[in-house]
Tab-separated table of C-alpha atoms in Angstrom:
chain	number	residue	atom	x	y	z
A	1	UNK	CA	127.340	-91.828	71.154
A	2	UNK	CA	128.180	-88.925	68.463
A	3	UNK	CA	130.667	-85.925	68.517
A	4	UNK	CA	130.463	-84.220	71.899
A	5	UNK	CA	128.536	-80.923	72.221
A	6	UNK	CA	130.607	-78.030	73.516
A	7	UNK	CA	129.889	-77.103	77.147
A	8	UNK	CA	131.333	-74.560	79.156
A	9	UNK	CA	132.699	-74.921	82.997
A	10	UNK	CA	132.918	-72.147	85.640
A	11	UNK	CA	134.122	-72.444	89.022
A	12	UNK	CA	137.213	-74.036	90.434
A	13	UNK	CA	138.016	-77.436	91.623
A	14	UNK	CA	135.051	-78.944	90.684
A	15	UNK	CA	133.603	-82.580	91.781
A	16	UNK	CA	135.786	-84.706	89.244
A	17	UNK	CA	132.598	-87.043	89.145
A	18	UNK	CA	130.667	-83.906	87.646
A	19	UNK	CA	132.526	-82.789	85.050
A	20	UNK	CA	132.241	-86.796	84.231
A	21	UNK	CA	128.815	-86.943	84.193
A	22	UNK	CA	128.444	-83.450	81.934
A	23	UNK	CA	130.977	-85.013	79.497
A	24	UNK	CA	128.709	-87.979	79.334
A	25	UNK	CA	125.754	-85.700	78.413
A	26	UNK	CA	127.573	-83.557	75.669
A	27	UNK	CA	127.755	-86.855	74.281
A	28	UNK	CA	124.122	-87.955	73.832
A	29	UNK	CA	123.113	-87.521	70.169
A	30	UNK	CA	120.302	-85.067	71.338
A	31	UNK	CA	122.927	-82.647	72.763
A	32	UNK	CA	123.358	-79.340	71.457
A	33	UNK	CA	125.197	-77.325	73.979
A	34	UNK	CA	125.763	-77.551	78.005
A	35	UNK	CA	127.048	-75.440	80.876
A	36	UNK	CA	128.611	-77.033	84.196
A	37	UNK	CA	128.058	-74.364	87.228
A	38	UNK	CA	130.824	-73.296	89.927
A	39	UNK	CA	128.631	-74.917	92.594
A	40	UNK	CA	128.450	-78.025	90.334
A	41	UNK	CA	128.287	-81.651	92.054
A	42	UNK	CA	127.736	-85.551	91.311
A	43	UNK	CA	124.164	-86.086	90.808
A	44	UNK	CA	121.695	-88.738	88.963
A	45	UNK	CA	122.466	-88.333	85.193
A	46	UNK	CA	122.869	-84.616	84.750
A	47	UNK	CA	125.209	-83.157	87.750
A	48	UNK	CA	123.324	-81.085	90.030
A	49	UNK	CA	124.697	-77.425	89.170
A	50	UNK	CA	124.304	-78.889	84.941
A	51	UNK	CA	122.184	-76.773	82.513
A	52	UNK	CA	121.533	-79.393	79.169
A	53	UNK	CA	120.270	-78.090	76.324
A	54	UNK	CA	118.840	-81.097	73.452
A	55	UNK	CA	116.572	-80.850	70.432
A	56	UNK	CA	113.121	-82.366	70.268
A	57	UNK	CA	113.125	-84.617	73.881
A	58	UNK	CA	113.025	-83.881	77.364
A	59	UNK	CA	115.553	-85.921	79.673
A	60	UNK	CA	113.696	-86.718	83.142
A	61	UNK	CA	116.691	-86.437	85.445
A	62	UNK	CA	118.246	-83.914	83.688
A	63	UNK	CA	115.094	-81.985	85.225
A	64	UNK	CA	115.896	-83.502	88.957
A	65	UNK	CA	114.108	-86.202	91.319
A	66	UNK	CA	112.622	-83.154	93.005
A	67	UNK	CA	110.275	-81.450	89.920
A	68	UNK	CA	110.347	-77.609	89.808
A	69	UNK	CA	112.501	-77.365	93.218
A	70	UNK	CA	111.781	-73.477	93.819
A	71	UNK	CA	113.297	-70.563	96.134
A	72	UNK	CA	110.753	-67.627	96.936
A	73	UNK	CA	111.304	-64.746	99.173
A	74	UNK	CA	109.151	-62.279	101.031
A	75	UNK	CA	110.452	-58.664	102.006
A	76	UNK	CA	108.660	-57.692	105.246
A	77	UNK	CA	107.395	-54.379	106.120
A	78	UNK	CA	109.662	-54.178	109.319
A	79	UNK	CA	113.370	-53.359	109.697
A	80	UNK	CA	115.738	-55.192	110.445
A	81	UNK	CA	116.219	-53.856	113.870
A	82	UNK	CA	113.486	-55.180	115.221
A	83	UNK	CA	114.147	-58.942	114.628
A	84	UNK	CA	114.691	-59.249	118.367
A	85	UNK	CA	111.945	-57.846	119.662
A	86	UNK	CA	109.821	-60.340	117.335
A	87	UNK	CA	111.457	-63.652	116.957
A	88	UNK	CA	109.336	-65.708	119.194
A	89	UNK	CA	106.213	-64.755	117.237
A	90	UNK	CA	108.452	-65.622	114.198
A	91	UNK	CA	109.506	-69.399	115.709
A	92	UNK	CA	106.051	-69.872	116.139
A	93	UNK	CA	105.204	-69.005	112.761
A	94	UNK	CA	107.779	-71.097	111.259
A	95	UNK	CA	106.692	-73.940	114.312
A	96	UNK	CA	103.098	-74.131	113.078
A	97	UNK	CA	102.589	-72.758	109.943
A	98	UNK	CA	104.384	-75.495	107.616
A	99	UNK	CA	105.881	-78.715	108.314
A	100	UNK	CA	109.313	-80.689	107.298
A	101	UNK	CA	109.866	-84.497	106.091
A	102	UNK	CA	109.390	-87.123	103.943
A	103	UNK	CA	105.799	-88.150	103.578
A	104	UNK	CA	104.577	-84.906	105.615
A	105	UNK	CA	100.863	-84.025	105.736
A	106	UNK	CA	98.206	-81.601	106.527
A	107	UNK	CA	95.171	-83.680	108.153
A	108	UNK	CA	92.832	-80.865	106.995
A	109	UNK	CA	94.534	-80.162	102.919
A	110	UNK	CA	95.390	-76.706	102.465
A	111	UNK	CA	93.231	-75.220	99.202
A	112	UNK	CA	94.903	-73.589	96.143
A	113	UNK	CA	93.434	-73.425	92.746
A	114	UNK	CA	96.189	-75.256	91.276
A	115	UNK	CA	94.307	-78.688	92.569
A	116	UNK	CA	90.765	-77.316	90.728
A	117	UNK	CA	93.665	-77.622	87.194
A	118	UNK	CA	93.710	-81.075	85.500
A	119	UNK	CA	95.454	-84.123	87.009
A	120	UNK	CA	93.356	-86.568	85.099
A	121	UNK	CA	95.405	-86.471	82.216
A	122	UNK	CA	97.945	-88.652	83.174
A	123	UNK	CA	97.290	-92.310	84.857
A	124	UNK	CA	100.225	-91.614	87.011
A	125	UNK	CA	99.331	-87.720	87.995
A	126	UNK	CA	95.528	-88.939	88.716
A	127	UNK	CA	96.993	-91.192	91.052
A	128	UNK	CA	98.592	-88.465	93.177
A	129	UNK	CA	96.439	-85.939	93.415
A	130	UNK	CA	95.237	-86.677	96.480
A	131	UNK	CA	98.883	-87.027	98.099
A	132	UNK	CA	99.907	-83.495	96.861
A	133	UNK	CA	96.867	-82.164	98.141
A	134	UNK	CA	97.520	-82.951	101.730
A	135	UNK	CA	101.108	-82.256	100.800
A	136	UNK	CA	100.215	-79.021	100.148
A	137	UNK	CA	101.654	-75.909	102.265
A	138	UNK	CA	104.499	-78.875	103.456
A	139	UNK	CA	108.131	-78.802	103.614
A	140	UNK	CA	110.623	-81.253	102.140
A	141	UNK	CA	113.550	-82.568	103.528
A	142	UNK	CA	117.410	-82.487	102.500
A	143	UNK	CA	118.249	-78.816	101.992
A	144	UNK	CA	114.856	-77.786	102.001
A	145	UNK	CA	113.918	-74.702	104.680
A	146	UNK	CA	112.427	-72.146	105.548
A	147	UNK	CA	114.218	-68.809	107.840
A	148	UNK	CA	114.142	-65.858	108.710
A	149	UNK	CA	116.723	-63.278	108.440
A	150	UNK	CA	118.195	-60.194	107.196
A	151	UNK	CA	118.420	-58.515	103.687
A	152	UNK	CA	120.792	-55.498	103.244
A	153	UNK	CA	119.271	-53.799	100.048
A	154	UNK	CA	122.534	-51.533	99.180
A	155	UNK	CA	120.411	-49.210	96.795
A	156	UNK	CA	116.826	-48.508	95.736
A	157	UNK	CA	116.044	-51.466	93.337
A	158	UNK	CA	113.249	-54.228	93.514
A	159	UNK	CA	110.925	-51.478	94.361
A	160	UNK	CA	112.397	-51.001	97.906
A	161	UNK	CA	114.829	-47.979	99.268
A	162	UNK	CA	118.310	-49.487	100.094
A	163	UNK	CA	118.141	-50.532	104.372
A	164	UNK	CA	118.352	-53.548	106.016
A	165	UNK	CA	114.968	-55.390	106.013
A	166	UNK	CA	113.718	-58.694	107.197
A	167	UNK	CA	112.713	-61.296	105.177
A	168	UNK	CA	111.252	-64.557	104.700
A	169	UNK	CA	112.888	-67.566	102.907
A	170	UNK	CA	111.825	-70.667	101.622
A	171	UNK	CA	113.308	-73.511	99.378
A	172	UNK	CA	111.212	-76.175	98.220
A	173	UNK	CA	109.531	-78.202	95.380
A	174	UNK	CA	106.907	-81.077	93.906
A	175	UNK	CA	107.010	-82.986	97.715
A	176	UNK	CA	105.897	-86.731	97.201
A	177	UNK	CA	104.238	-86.136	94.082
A	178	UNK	CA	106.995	-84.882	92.160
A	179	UNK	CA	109.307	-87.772	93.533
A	180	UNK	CA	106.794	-90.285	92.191
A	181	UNK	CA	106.572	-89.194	88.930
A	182	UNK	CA	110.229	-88.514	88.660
A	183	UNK	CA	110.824	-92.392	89.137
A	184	UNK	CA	107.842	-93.116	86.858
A	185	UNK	CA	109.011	-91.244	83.341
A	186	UNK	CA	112.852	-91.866	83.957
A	187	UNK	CA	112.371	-95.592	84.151
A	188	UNK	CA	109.951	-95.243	81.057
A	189	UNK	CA	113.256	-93.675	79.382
A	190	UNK	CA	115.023	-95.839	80.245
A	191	UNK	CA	112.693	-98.916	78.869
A	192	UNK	CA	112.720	-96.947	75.578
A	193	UNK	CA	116.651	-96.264	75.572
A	194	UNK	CA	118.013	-99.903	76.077
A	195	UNK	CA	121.134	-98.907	73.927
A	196	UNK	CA	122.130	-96.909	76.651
A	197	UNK	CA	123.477	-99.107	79.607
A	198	UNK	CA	124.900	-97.974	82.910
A	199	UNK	CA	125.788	-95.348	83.788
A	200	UNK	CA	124.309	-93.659	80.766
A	201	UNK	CA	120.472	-95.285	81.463
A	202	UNK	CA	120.278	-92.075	83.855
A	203	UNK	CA	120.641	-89.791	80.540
A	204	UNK	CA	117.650	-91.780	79.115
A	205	UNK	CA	115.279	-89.473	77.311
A	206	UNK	CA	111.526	-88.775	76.264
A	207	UNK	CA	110.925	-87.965	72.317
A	208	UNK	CA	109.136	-84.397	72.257
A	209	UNK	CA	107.427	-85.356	68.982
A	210	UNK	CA	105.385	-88.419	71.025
A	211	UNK	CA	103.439	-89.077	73.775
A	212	UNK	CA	105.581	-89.889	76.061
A	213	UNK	CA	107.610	-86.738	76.351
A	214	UNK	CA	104.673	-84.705	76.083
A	215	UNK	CA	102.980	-86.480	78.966
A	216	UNK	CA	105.896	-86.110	81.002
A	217	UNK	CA	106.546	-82.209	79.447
A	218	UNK	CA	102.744	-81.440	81.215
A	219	UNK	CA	103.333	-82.772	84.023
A	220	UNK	CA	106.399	-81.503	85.205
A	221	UNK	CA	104.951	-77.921	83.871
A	222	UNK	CA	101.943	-79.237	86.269
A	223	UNK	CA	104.290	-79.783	89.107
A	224	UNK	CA	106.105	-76.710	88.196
A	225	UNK	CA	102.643	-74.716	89.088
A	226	UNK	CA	102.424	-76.840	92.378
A	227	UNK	CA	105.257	-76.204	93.633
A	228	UNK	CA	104.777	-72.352	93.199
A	229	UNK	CA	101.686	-72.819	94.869
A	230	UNK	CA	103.251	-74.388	97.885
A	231	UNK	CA	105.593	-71.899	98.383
A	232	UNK	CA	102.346	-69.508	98.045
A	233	UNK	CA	100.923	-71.011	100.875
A	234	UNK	CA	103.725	-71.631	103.227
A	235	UNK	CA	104.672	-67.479	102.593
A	236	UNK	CA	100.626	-66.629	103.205
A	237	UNK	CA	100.370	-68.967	106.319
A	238	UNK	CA	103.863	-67.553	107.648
A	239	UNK	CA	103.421	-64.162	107.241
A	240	UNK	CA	99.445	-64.432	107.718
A	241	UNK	CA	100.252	-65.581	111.646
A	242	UNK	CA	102.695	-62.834	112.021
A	243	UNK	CA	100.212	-60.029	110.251
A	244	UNK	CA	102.337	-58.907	108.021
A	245	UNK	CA	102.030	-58.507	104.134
A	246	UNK	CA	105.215	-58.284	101.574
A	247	UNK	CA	106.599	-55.421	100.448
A	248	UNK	CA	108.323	-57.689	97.692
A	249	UNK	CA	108.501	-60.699	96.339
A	250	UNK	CA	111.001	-62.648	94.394
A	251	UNK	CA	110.985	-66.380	93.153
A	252	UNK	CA	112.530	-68.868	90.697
A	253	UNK	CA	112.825	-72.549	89.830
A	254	UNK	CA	115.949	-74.466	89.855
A	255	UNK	CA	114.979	-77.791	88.767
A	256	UNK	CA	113.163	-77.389	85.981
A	257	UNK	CA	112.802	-77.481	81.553
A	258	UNK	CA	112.045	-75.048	79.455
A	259	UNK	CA	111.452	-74.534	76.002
A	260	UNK	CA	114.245	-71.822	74.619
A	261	UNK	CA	116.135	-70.640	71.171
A	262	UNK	CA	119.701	-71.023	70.392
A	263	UNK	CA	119.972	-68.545	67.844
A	264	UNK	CA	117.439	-69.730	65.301
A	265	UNK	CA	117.242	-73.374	66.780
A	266	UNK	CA	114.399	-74.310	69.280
A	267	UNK	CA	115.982	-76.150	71.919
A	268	UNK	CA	114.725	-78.029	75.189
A	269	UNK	CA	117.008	-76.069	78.208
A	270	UNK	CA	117.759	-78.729	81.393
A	271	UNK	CA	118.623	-76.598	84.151
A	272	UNK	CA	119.514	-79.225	87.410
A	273	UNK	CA	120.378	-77.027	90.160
A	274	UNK	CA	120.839	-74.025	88.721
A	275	UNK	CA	119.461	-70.620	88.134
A	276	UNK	CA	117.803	-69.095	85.152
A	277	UNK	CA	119.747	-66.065	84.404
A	278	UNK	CA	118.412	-64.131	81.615
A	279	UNK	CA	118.977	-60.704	80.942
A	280	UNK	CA	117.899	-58.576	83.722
A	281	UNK	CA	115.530	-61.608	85.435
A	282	UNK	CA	115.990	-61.598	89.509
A	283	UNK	CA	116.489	-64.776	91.116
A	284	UNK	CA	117.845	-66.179	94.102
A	285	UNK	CA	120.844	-68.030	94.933
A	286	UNK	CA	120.893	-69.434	98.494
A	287	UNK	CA	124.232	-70.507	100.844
A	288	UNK	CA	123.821	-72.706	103.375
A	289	UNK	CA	122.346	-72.215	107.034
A	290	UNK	CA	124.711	-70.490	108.498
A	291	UNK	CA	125.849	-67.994	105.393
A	292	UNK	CA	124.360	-65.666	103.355
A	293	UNK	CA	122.223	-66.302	99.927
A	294	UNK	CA	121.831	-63.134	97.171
A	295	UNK	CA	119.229	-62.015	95.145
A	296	UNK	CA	120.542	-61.633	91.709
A	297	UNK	CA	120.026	-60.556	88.699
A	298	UNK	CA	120.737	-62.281	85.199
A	299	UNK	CA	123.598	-61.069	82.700
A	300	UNK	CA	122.242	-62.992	79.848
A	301	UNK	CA	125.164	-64.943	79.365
A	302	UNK	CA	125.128	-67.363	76.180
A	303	UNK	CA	127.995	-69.535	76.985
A	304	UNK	CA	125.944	-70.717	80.402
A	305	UNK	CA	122.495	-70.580	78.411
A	306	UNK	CA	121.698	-67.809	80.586
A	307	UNK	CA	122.060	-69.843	84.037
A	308	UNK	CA	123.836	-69.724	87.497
A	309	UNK	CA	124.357	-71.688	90.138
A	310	UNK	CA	121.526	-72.578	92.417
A	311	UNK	CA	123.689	-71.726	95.817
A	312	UNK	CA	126.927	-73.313	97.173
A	313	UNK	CA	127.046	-76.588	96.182
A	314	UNK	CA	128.113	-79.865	98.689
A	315	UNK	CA	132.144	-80.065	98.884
A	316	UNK	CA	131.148	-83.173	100.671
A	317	UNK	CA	128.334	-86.170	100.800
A	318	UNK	CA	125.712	-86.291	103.139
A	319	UNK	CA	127.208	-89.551	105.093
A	320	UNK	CA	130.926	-87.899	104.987
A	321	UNK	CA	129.325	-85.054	106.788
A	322	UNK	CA	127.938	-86.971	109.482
A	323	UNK	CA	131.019	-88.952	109.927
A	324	UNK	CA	133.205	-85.622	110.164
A	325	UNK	CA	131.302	-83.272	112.218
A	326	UNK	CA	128.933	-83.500	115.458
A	327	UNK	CA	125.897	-81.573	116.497
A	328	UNK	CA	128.669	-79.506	119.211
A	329	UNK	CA	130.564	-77.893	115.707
A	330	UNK	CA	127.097	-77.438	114.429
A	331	UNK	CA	126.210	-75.535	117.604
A	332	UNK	CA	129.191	-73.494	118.052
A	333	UNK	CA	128.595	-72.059	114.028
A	334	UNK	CA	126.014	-71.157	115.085
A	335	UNK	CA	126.298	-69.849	118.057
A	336	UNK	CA	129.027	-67.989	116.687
A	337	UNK	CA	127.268	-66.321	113.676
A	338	UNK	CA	123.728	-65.653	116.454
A	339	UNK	CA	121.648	-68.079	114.209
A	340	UNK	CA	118.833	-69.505	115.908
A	341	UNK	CA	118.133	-73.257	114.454
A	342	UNK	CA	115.116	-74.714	115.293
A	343	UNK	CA	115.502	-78.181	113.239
A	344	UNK	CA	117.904	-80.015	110.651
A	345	UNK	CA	119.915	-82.436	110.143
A	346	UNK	CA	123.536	-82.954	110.862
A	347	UNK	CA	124.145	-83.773	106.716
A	348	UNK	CA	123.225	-80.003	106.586
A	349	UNK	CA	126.155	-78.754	108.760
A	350	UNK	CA	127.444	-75.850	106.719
A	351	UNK	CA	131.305	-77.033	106.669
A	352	UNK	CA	129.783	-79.614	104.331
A	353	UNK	CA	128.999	-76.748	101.636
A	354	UNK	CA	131.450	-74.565	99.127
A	355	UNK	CA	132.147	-70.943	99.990
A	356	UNK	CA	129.205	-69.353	98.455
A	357	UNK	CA	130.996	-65.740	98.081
A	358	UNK	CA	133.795	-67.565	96.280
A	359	UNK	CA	130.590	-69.389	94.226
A	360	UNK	CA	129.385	-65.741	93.756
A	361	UNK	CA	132.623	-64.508	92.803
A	362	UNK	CA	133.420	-67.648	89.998
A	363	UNK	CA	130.147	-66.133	88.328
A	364	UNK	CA	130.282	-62.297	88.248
A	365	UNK	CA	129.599	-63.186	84.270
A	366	UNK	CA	126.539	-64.364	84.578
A	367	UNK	CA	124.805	-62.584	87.447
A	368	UNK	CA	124.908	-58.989	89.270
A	369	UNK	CA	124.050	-58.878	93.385
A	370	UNK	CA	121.305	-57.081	94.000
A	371	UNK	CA	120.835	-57.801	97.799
A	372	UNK	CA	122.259	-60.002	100.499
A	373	UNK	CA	120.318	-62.130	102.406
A	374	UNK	CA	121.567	-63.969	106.180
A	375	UNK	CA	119.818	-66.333	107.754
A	376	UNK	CA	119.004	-65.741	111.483
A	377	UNK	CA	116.582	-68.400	111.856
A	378	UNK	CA	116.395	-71.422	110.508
A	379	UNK	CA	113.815	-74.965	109.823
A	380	UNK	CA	114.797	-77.477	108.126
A	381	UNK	CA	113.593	-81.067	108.434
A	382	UNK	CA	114.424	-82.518	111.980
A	383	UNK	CA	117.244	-85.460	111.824
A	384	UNK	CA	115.057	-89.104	110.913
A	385	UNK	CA	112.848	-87.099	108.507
A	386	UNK	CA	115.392	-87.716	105.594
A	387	UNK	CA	114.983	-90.421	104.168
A	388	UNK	CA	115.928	-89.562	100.247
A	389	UNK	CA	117.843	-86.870	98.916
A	390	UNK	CA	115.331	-83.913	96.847
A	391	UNK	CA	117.946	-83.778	93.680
């Protein structure tokens, strides 16, 4: 290991084994500068809520398990006031039109062009093209969703007059597909990084200037354009069975690389769980089931290589969760808050998250709010469907 790159923390009280694990990759030789998020927490390699930037190689799970995990959201002609008077042709929708799990399948494959693209130039991306097609238009599980609910524009921006609209949600990535090829190029790193050892073997990375981080550079851009489509077709499907069209539409990655510039220096920007925040880009930061996500936009922030957090961030583990709370808290929530939940998982139980508006608040550097979104209905994938977490 060399001289530690400088990195930059916001929030408070951050998971101890985080700030570890972003102190480990300030130290990789291929380290230029790093950012820890306020929703920041213990992940493989990278932290989840850790934006990496390194010159000439790509680090696999600095990128995530789950490739190009995406939020996109719909604005629907129809305000807010009449959620009532349509929410059982919205549980439908959300019933039939997409589906939630590990290893979840359409019999008949949804089409997008994205499977007429290339997958034959990688052994390992060949080999899955037929999964992802029938994966296609699904759901995956762990904090993956899709809901319904309401979005209080304050003023005109984002093309719409200020009201209170309803809208359509969804957070999801790479399904199956993306998993597999996760596990393939991180243990190729670490094959080619022996010198590493545990825990630092999660750090391993792929040389930009060969084949092997190229390969694995197309196909997470490859898995970045699949999961955009399957958000495409979950939103088309979903608002296709309710007739409806969007008035707007806003989306972003949150697991993803990309090819930046520190000043003059051409850098390869990790962000694991967090938000690209450019000047002026919109995004969207999620809470948890039972509180409210924002659309944002960026403040361009240098110091956090213009990122955010990707929503609130677990103050607990999945297990701890289930040992702490039962399905009654879950039920009075959100009973309490008039959420109606048609599937999840107890690990999702929002007393296992942070306080998104303090989140929000640790941040007002990096991002403005442009709208507020709460959830009023809500799919996730039913308990037994998760079987691996999507980070």
């Amino acid at each position: 290991m060399t001289k530690k790159a400088k990195y930059t923390i916001w929030g408070k009280d951050l998971d101890p084994a985080a700030i570890s694990q972003m102190d480990d990759a300030v130290s990789l030789p291929i380290s230029i500068k790093g950012a820890l998020m306020p929703d920041a927490h213990k992940g493989y390699g990278l932290p989840i809520g850790g934006v990496l930037a390194v010159k000439d190689a790509v680090i696999p799970y600095a990128v995530g398990v789950d490739i190009a995990c995406r939020m996109k959201l719909s604005v629907l002609p129809i305000p807010f006031g009449e959620y009532e008077t349509n929410k059982d042709r919205f549980r439908q929708a959300l019933e039939t039109q997409t589906k939630f799990g590990v290893g979840e399948e359409f019999n008949s494959p949804r089409q997008h062009y994205v499977m007429d693209e290339d997958w034959a130039f990688s052994h390992v991306v060949k080999s899955l093209k037929d999964k992802a097609h029938k994966q296609l238009g699904t759901s995956g599980s762990g904090n993956h969703f899709a809901e319904f609910g309401k979005l209080t524009l304050l003023q005109d921006d984002i093309g719409l007059k200020s009201g209170e609209y309803i809208a359509f949600l969804t957070h999801s990535g790479s399904r199956g597909a993306g998993a597999k090829i996760a596990d393939h190029f991180s243990s190729l790193a670490k094959r080619l990084h022996p010198e590493l050892g545990k825990p630092l073997n999660n750090l391993a990375w792929l040389d930009m200037k060969k084949g092997e981080g190229l390969e694995y550079f197309k196909t997470m851009e490859l898995m970045g354009r699949y999961a955009s489509a399957n958000h495409e077709i979950i939103h088309d499907a979903v608002l296709g069975f309710i007739n409806e069209k969007a008035l707007a539409t806003i989306e972003n990655h949150h697991n993803f690389a990309w090819k930046e510039k520190i000043g003059l220096q051409s850098v390869i920007v990790h962000r694991k769980g967090a938000t690209p925040a450019d000047i002026g880009v919109l995004g969207i930061i999620p809470g948890s089931m039972a509180a409210p996500g924002f659309i944002i936009r960026g403040l361009g922030n240098d110091e956090s290589l213009r990122s955010a957090a990707h929503g609130a961030g677990r103050k607990m583990s999945r297990n701890a969760a289930m040992k702490l709370f039962s399905f009654k808290d879950l039920q009075n929530i959100l009973q309490k808050k008039k959420i109606t939940l048609i599937s999840a998982g107890l690990d999702e139980i929002p007393m296992a998250y942070k306080n998104i508006e303090d989140v929000m608040d640790q941040q007002k550097d990096l991002v403005e709010i442009v709208a507020k979104f709460e959830p009023r209905m809500v799919k996730m994938a039913p308990p037994g469907r998760k079987k691996r977490r999507k980070k």
